[in-house]
mmCIF file of C-alpha atoms in Angstrom:
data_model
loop_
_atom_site.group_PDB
_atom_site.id
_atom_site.type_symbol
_atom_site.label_atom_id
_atom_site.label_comp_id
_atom_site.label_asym_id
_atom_site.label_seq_id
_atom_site.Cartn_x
_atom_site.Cartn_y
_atom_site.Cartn_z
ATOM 1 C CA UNK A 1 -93.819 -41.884 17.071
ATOM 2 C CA UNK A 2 -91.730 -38.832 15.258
ATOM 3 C CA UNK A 3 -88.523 -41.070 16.292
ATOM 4 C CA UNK A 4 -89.827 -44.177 14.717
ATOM 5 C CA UNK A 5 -90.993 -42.242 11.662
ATOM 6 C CA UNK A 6 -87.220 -40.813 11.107
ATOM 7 C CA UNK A 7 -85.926 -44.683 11.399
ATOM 8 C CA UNK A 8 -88.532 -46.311 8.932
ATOM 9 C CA UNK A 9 -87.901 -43.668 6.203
ATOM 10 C CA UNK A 10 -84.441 -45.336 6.504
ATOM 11 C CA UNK A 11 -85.684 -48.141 5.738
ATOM 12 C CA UNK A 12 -86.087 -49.447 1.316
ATOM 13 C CA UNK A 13 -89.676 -49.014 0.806
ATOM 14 C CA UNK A 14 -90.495 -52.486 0.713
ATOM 15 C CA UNK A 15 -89.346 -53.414 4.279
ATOM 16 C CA UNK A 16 -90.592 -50.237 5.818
ATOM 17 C CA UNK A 17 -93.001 -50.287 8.147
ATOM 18 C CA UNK A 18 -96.710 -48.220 8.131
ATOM 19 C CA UNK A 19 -96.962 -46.448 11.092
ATOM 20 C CA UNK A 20 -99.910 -45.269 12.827
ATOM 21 C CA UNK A 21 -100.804 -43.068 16.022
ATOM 22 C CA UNK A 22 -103.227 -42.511 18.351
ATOM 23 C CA UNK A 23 -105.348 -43.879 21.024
ATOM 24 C CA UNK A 24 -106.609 -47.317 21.240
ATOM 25 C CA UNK A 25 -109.791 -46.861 21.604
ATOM 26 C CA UNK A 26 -109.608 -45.644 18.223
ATOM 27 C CA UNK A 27 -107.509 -48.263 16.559
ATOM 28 C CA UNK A 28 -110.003 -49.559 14.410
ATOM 29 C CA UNK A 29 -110.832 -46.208 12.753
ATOM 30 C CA UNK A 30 -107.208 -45.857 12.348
ATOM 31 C CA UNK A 31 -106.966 -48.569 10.868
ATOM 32 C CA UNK A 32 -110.000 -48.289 8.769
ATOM 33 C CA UNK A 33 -108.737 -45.073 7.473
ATOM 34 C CA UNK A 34 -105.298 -46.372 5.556
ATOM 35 C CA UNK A 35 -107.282 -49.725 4.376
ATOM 36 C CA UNK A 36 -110.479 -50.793 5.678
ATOM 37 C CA UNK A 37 -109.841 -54.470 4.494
ATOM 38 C CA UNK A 38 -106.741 -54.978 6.205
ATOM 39 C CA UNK A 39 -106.619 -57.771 8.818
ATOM 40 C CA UNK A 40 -103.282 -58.903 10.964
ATOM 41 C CA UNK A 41 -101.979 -62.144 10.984
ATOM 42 C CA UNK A 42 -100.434 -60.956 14.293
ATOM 43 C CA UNK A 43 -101.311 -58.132 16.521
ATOM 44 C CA UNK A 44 -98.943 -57.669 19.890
ATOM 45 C CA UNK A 45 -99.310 -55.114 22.770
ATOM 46 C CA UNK A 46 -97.533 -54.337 25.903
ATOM 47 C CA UNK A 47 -99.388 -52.928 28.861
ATOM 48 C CA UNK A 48 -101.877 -51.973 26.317
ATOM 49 C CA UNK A 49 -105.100 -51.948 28.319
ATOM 50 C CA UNK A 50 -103.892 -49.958 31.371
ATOM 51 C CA UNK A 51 -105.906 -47.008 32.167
ATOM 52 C CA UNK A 52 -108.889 -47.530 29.304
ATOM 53 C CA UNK A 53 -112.181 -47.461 30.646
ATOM 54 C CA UNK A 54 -113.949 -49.753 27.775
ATOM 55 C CA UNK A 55 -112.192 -52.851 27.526
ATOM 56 C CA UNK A 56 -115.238 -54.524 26.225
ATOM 57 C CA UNK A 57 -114.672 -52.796 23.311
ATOM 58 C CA UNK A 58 -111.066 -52.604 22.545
ATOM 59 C CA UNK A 59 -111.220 -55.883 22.750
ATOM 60 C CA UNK A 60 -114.003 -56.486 20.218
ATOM 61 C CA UNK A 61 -111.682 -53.648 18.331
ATOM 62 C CA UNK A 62 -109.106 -55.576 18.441
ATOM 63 C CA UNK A 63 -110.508 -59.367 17.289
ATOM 64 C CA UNK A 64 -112.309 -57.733 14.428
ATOM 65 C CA UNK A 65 -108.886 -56.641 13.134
ATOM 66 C CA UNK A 66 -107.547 -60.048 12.996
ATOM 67 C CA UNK A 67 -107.457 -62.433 9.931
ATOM 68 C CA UNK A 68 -108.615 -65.982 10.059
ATOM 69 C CA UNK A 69 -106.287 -67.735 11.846
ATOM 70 C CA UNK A 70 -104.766 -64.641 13.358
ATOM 71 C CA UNK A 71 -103.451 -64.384 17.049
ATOM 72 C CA UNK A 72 -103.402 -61.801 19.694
ATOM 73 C CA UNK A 73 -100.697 -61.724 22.225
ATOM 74 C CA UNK A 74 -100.847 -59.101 24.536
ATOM 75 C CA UNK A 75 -98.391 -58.368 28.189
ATOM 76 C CA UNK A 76 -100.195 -56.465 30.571
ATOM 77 C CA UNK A 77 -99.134 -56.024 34.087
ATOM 78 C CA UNK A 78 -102.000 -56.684 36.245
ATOM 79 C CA UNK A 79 -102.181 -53.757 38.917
ATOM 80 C CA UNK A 80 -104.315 -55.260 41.182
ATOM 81 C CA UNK A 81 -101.209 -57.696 41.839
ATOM 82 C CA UNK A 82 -99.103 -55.342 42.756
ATOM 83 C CA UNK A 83 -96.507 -55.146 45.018
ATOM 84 C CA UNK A 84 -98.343 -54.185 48.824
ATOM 85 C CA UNK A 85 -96.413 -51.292 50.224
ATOM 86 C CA UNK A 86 -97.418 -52.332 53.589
ATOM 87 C CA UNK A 87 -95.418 -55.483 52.829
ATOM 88 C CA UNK A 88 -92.298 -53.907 52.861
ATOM 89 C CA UNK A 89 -92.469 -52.717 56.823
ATOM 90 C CA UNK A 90 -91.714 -54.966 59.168
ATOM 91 C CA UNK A 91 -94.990 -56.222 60.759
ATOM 92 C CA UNK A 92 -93.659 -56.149 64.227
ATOM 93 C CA UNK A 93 -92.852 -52.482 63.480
ATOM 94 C CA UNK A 94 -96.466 -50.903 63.895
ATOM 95 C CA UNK A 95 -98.780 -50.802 66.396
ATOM 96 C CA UNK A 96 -101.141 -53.945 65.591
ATOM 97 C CA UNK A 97 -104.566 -51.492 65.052
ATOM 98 C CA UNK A 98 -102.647 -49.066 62.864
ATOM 99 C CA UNK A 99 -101.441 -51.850 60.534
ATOM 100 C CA UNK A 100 -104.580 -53.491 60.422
ATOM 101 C CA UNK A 101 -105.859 -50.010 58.899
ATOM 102 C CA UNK A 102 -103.098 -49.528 56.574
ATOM 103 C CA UNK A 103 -103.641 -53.228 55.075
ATOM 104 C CA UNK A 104 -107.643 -52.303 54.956
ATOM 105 C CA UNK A 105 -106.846 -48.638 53.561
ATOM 106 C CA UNK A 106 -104.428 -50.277 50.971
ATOM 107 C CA UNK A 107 -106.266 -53.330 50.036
ATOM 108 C CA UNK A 108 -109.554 -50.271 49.074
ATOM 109 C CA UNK A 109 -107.341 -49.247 46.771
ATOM 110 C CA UNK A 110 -107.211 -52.138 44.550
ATOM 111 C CA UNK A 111 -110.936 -53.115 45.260
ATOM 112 C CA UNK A 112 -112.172 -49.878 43.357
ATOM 113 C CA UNK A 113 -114.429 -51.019 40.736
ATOM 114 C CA UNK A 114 -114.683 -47.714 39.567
ATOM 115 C CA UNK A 115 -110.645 -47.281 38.682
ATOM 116 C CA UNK A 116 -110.149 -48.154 35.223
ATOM 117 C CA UNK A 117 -106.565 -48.928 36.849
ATOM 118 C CA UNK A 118 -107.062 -51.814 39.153
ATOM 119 C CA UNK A 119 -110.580 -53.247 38.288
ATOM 120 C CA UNK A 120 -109.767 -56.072 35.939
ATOM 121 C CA UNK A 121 -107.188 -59.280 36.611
ATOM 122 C CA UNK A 122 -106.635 -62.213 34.488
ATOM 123 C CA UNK A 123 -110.190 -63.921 34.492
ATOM 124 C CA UNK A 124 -111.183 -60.384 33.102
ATOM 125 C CA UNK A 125 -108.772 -60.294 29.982
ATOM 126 C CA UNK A 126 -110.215 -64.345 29.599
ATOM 127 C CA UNK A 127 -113.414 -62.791 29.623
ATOM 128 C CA UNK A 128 -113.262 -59.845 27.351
ATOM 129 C CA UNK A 129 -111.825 -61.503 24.647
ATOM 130 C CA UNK A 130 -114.069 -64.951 24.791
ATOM 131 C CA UNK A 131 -117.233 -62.558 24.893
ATOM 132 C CA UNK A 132 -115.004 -60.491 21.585
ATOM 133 C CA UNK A 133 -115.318 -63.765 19.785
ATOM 134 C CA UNK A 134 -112.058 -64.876 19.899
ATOM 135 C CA UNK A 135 -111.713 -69.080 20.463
ATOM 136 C CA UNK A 136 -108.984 -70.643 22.307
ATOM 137 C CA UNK A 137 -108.127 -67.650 24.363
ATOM 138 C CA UNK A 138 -105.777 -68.406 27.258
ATOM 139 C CA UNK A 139 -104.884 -66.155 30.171
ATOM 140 C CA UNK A 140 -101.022 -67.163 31.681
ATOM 141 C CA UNK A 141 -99.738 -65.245 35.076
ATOM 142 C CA UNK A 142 -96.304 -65.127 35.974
ATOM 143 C CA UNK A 143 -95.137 -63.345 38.822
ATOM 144 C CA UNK A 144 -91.502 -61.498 38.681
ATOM 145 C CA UNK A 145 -89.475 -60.821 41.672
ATOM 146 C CA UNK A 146 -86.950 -58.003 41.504
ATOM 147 C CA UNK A 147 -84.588 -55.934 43.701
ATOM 148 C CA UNK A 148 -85.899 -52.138 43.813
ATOM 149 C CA UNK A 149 -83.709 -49.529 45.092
ATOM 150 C CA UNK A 150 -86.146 -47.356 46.751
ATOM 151 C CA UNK A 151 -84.880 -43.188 47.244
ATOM 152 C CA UNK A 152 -86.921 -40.152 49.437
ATOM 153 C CA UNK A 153 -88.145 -39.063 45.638
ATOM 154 C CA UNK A 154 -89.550 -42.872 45.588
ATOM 155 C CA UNK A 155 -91.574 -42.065 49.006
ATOM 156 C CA UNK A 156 -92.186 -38.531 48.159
ATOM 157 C CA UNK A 157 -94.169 -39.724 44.887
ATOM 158 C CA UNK A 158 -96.204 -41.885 47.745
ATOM 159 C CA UNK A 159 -96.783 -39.566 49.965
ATOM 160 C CA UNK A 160 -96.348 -35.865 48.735
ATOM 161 C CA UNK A 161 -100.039 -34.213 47.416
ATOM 162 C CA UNK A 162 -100.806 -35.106 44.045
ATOM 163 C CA UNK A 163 -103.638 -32.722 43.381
ATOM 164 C CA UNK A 164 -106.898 -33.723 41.445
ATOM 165 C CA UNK A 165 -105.637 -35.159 38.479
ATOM 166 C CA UNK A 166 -102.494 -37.065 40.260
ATOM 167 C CA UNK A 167 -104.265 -39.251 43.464
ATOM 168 C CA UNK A 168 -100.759 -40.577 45.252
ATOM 169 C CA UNK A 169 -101.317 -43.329 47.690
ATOM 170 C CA UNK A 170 -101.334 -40.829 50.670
ATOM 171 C CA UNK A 171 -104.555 -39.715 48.971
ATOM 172 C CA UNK A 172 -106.033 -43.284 48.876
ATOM 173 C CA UNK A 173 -104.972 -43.222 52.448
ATOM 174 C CA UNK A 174 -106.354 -40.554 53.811
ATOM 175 C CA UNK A 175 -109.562 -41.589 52.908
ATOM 176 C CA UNK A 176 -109.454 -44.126 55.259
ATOM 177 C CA UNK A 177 -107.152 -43.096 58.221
ATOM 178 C CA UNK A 178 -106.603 -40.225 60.285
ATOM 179 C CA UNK A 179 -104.006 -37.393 59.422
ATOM 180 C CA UNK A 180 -101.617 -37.876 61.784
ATOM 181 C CA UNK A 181 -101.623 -41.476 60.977
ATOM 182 C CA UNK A 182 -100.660 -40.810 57.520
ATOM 183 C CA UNK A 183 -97.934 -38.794 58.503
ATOM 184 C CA UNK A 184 -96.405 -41.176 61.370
ATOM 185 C CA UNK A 185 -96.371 -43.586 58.612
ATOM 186 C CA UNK A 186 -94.481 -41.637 55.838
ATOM 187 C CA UNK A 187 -92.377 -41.030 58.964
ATOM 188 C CA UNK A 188 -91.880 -44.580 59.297
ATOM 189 C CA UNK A 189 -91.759 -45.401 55.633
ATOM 190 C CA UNK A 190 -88.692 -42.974 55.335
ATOM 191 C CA UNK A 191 -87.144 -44.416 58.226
ATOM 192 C CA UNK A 192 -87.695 -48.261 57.187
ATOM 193 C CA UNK A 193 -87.344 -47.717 53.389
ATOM 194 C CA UNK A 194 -85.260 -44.608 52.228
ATOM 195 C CA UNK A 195 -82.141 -45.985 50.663
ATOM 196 C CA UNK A 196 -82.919 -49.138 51.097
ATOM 197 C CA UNK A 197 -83.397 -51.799 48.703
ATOM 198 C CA UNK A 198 -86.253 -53.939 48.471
ATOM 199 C CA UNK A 199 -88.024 -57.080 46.930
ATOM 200 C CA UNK A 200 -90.424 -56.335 45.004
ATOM 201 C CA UNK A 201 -93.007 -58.497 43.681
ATOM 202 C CA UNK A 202 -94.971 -57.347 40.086
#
């Protein structure tokens, strides 16, 4: 925010922008608090929902600051899509009742309804914003394939302890397999994966 500040005061007064900062959540006070009878003829975002608890009512947040006739646009990357990490071992590679545990174990993850994270996908975002009041919404999914370079400091964010405020996905593991399983696998992760690069679906 301080950097864009320093470039819009560059900027002839008329073509500089009014920047504001803060949560999302709070948007609409924000908002309210420089003009409360502005409205956007456009209003854009970029991974904007991840991580908030009350979509409900950004969402109704957001369509109330919109002018007749406005649009919303927003990219969000849907982690319940995400790339498996199981997917990237070769199947024939573990022991056919261990994997079947990982892919259960992993697969929890993503089925959390309590994890602000992973508990919405794209007939969620449809949702929110029909039930904000906004008319012709439309939800599009594209999946992106890329090549991922994956390092030990990649598999040590996976598996190394993340404390209470950090859960890695050894964490999420554990809660569903033995310790020693959880290690063999970082063992074969590192092994399989270190150094390596990979195809990763997002």
């Amino acid at each position: 925010a301080i950097a864009l500040q320093e470039m819009a005061g560059q900027l002839a007064e008329i073509e500089r922008p009014v920047l504001l900062q803060g949560p999302l959540a709070e948007v609409a006070e924000l908002v309210a608090q420089r003009d409360p009878q502005v409205r956007f003829d456009a209003i854009l975002g970029r991974n904007a929902l991840e991580g908030i608890e009350d979509k409900p009512a950004v969402a109704r947040a957001l369509a109330g600051l919109l002018a007749p006739g406005g649009c919303l646009s927003l990219a969000e990357s849907l982690p319940r899509r995400a790339q498996r990490l199981y997917g990237l071992l070769p199947a024939d590679h573990l022991e056919v009742g261990l994997r079947e545990r990982l892919v259960r174990a992993e697969e929890a993850i993503y089925a959390d309804s309590g994890n602000p994270q992973v508990n919405w996908d794209a007939a969620d975002l449809e949702g929110l914003f029909t039930a904000a009041g906004l008319r012709s919404v439309r939800v599009q999914v594209e999946v992106t394939q890329t090549s991922r370079h994956l390092t030990m400091a990649h598999l040590g964010h996976w598996f190394n302890p993340g404390g209470e405020q950090r859960h890695t996905y050894a964490s999420y593991l554990r809660q569903h397999l033995a310790e020693e399983e959880v290690v063999a696998l970082r063992r074969l992760f590192e092994k399989e994966l270190a150094n390596r690069t990979v195809d990763w679906s997002a």
